[in-house]
Amino acid sequence: MVTKTSTVKNMTKKQIKTFFERLRDQRPNPTTELNFSTPFELLVAVTLSAQATDVSVNKATDKLFPIANTPETILGLGVEGLKQYIRTIGLYNSKAENVIKTCQILIERHNSQVPNNRADLEALPGVGRKTANVVLNTAFGHPTMAVDTHIFRLGNRTGLAVGKNVLEVEHRLVKVIPKEFMVDAHHWLILHGRYCCIARKPKCAECVVSDVCNWPERFEFGAARAIPVNNI
């Protein structure tokens, strides 16, 4: 459920600062829930995670990575060999082909290293803007914003970043989030959207930022009315 953008006011700068201070206090060291130990493992995991849960990807890569976790070793498995490890993940046929092609490109063009720039990442099979943003942010510390369904919903619902599509929301987030929060903002938002600001029954009564949220319906889900939102 995404609130209509016309009914939600954009957060003020003060609200946004308070919003991220609270999320930082709640999770001082946020990170992805995908299991990885190298940029290459992260690239593979994020590629596999499209239209799949992190839990399902972790179950597959926990078996795959001890056997093959470099471009050379995964390429050695071949498409059919790789499928045996990831067949429980949605769209595993096309994902296996993309990962194998990616391994070939990394070996041939990038000395088996994951590129540290958007253009080269997005040139890899199966790697779009969101995947590139995740890798750049999580593996290399770039202040990028990967907008998934959770962040898109949260941005529109709270008034943090109102937009009609993921690109509008991404651009708005990058514009309004203070620099001090930007590197970790993606993780704070996705975790908050995944576990608190959920789609059908958001946990507003437990939310640490309900008093700076502009969603008109938050009170119906337990947000305290006594908090002076207009004074923030």
XYZ file of C-alpha atoms in Angstrom:
232
model
C 0.000 0.000 0.000
C 1.389 3.386 -1.021
C -0.341 6.525 0.092
C -1.401 8.852 -2.714
C 1.354 11.393 -3.107
C -1.103 14.295 -3.249
C -2.207 13.696 0.357
C 1.257 13.709 1.923
C 3.283 16.838 2.561
C 7.034 16.832 2.051
C 9.032 16.681 5.257
C 10.854 19.785 6.387
C 14.648 19.842 6.733
C 14.265 19.636 10.493
C 11.961 16.643 10.236
C 14.385 14.871 7.909
C 17.345 15.480 10.202
C 15.406 14.145 13.184
C 14.175 11.212 11.089
C 17.690 10.016 10.295
C 19.079 10.753 13.731
C 16.456 8.408 15.159
C 17.150 5.683 12.589
C 20.881 6.030 13.280
C 20.336 5.700 17.020
C 18.198 2.629 16.431
C 20.696 0.931 14.075
C 24.176 2.486 14.471
C 25.823 0.052 12.032
C 23.281 -0.853 9.339
C 24.161 -3.115 6.439
C 22.601 -5.377 3.860
C 21.028 -8.646 4.977
C 22.607 -10.442 2.035
C 25.544 -12.623 3.051
C 28.800 -11.649 1.347
C 32.488 -11.196 2.084
C 33.819 -9.621 -1.129
C 32.517 -7.127 -3.707
C 32.142 -9.987 -6.176
C 30.041 -12.044 -3.780
C 27.877 -8.979 -3.177
C 27.453 -8.398 -6.926
C 26.339 -12.004 -7.419
C 24.008 -11.916 -4.418
C 22.341 -8.672 -5.476
C 21.951 -9.945 -9.037
C 20.232 -13.048 -7.677
C 18.013 -11.016 -5.344
C 15.884 -9.429 -8.079
C 12.269 -10.459 -7.374
C 13.510 -12.744 -4.602
C 13.947 -12.440 -0.851
C 17.312 -11.984 0.832
C 16.571 -15.140 2.840
C 16.163 -17.253 -0.288
C 19.325 -15.806 -1.827
C 21.338 -16.448 1.337
C 20.212 -20.080 1.428
C 21.549 -20.512 -2.093
C 24.785 -18.542 -1.775
C 25.632 -20.142 1.582
C 26.033 -23.353 -0.436
C 27.468 -21.741 -3.571
C 30.161 -19.435 -2.210
C 32.153 -22.086 -0.279
C 32.478 -23.929 -3.617
C 32.754 -20.994 -6.029
C 33.081 -17.329 -5.102
C 35.296 -15.799 -7.791
C 34.623 -15.047 -11.463
C 36.904 -17.928 -12.467
C 35.376 -20.561 -10.197
C 31.763 -19.654 -10.951
C 32.556 -19.528 -14.668
C 34.006 -23.016 -14.223
C 30.623 -24.261 -13.019
C 28.987 -23.224 -16.278
C 25.357 -22.229 -16.599
C 23.975 -25.681 -15.808
C 26.308 -26.161 -12.867
C 25.378 -22.790 -11.405
C 21.673 -23.550 -11.780
C 22.036 -26.470 -9.403
C 22.901 -24.022 -6.610
C 20.348 -21.311 -7.358
C 17.336 -23.239 -8.691
C 15.307 -22.388 -5.556
C 15.494 -18.669 -6.486
C 12.952 -17.109 -8.823
C 14.041 -16.578 -12.436
C 17.093 -18.769 -11.810
C 17.495 -19.709 -15.477
C 18.061 -16.157 -16.714
C 19.990 -15.236 -13.578
C 22.415 -18.110 -14.096
C 23.066 -16.997 -17.657
C 23.605 -13.389 -16.554
C 26.009 -14.329 -13.755
C 28.086 -16.523 -16.085
C 28.237 -13.743 -18.707
C 29.193 -11.277 -15.972
C 32.039 -13.540 -14.868
C 33.357 -13.673 -18.435
C 33.280 -9.877 -18.738
C 34.950 -9.335 -15.367
C 37.771 -11.693 -16.314
C 38.247 -10.323 -19.821
C 37.801 -6.592 -19.200
C 38.296 -5.877 -15.499
C 41.065 -8.197 -14.319
C 38.431 -10.214 -12.409
C 37.586 -7.197 -10.245
C 34.173 -5.622 -9.692
C 34.129 -2.128 -11.254
C 33.940 0.805 -8.868
C 31.845 2.960 -11.201
C 28.260 3.047 -12.430
C 28.895 2.861 -16.174
C 30.903 -0.366 -16.047
C 28.556 -1.944 -13.504
C 25.439 -1.192 -15.525
C 27.135 -2.668 -18.597
C 27.152 -6.078 -16.892
C 24.314 -8.509 -17.779
C 21.435 -8.333 -15.309
C 22.819 -5.257 -13.547
C 20.497 -2.260 -13.612
C 20.586 1.033 -11.785
C 19.343 -0.371 -8.482
C 21.866 -3.211 -8.405
C 24.674 -0.823 -9.343
C 23.623 1.536 -6.544
C 23.664 -1.279 -3.993
C 27.131 -2.428 -5.022
C 28.557 1.094 -5.164
C 27.113 1.914 -1.745
C 27.682 -1.325 0.154
C 30.956 -2.499 -1.368
C 32.630 0.839 -2.063
C 30.961 3.362 0.257
C 29.506 5.623 -2.417
C 26.623 7.871 -1.272
C 24.135 6.225 -3.650
C 20.469 5.390 -3.087
C 18.991 2.123 -4.362
C 15.211 2.453 -4.301
C 13.338 -0.825 -3.926
C 9.648 -1.363 -3.155
C 10.202 -0.746 0.573
C 12.002 2.570 0.082
C 9.567 3.695 -2.619
C 6.656 3.039 -0.261
C 8.339 4.654 2.727
C 9.415 7.746 0.811
C 5.911 8.424 -0.472
C 4.087 7.441 2.692
C 6.108 9.519 5.146
C 6.691 12.553 2.940
C 10.445 11.997 2.994
C 10.586 11.668 -0.794
C 7.355 11.939 -2.756
C 7.604 10.680 -6.339
C 5.624 8.896 -9.022
C 8.366 6.379 -9.825
C 11.553 4.967 -8.315
C 13.816 7.372 -10.187
C 11.908 10.417 -8.896
C 12.102 9.051 -5.366
C 15.815 8.306 -5.742
C 16.599 11.816 -6.972
C 14.511 13.354 -4.195
C 16.232 11.277 -1.510
C 19.706 12.156 -2.769
C 18.686 15.822 -2.763
C 17.128 16.038 0.702
C 19.148 13.616 2.851
C 21.928 15.420 4.765
C 25.432 14.329 3.735
C 26.236 12.987 7.189
C 23.570 10.293 6.758
C 23.876 9.557 3.058
C 26.216 6.549 3.042
C 24.062 4.550 5.459
C 20.681 5.988 4.448
C 19.876 3.190 1.992
C 20.237 0.541 4.681
C 18.307 2.487 7.323
C 15.416 3.046 4.934
C 15.196 -0.478 3.587
C 15.350 -2.014 7.066
C 12.764 0.426 8.409
C 10.499 -0.301 5.440
C 10.996 -4.047 5.752
C 10.353 -4.364 9.472
C 8.370 -1.332 10.635
C 6.831 0.742 7.840
C 5.459 -2.371 6.181
C 2.879 -2.304 3.412
C -0.501 -3.318 4.821
C -0.196 -2.889 8.580
C 2.641 -0.477 9.401
C 3.811 -0.652 13.006
C 3.269 3.027 13.751
C 2.834 2.389 17.484
C 6.412 1.035 17.602
C 7.918 3.459 15.091
C 10.775 5.647 16.336
C 10.000 8.332 13.744
C 6.189 8.450 13.859
C 6.255 11.970 15.281
C 8.134 13.322 12.251
C 6.143 11.315 9.707
C 3.595 13.192 7.587
C 1.350 10.220 6.766
C -2.191 11.282 7.708
C -3.280 7.699 8.448
C -0.514 6.928 10.954
C -2.796 7.546 13.912
C -5.087 4.746 12.750
C -2.119 2.398 13.185
C -1.206 3.520 16.688
C 0.965 6.615 16.317
C 0.544 8.863 19.366
C -1.609 11.924 18.675
C -0.173 13.895 21.572
C 3.162 14.483 19.832
C 3.287 18.063 18.460
C 4.194 17.239 14.844
C 3.566 20.808 13.646
C 6.256 22.154 15.974
C 8.993 20.028 14.425
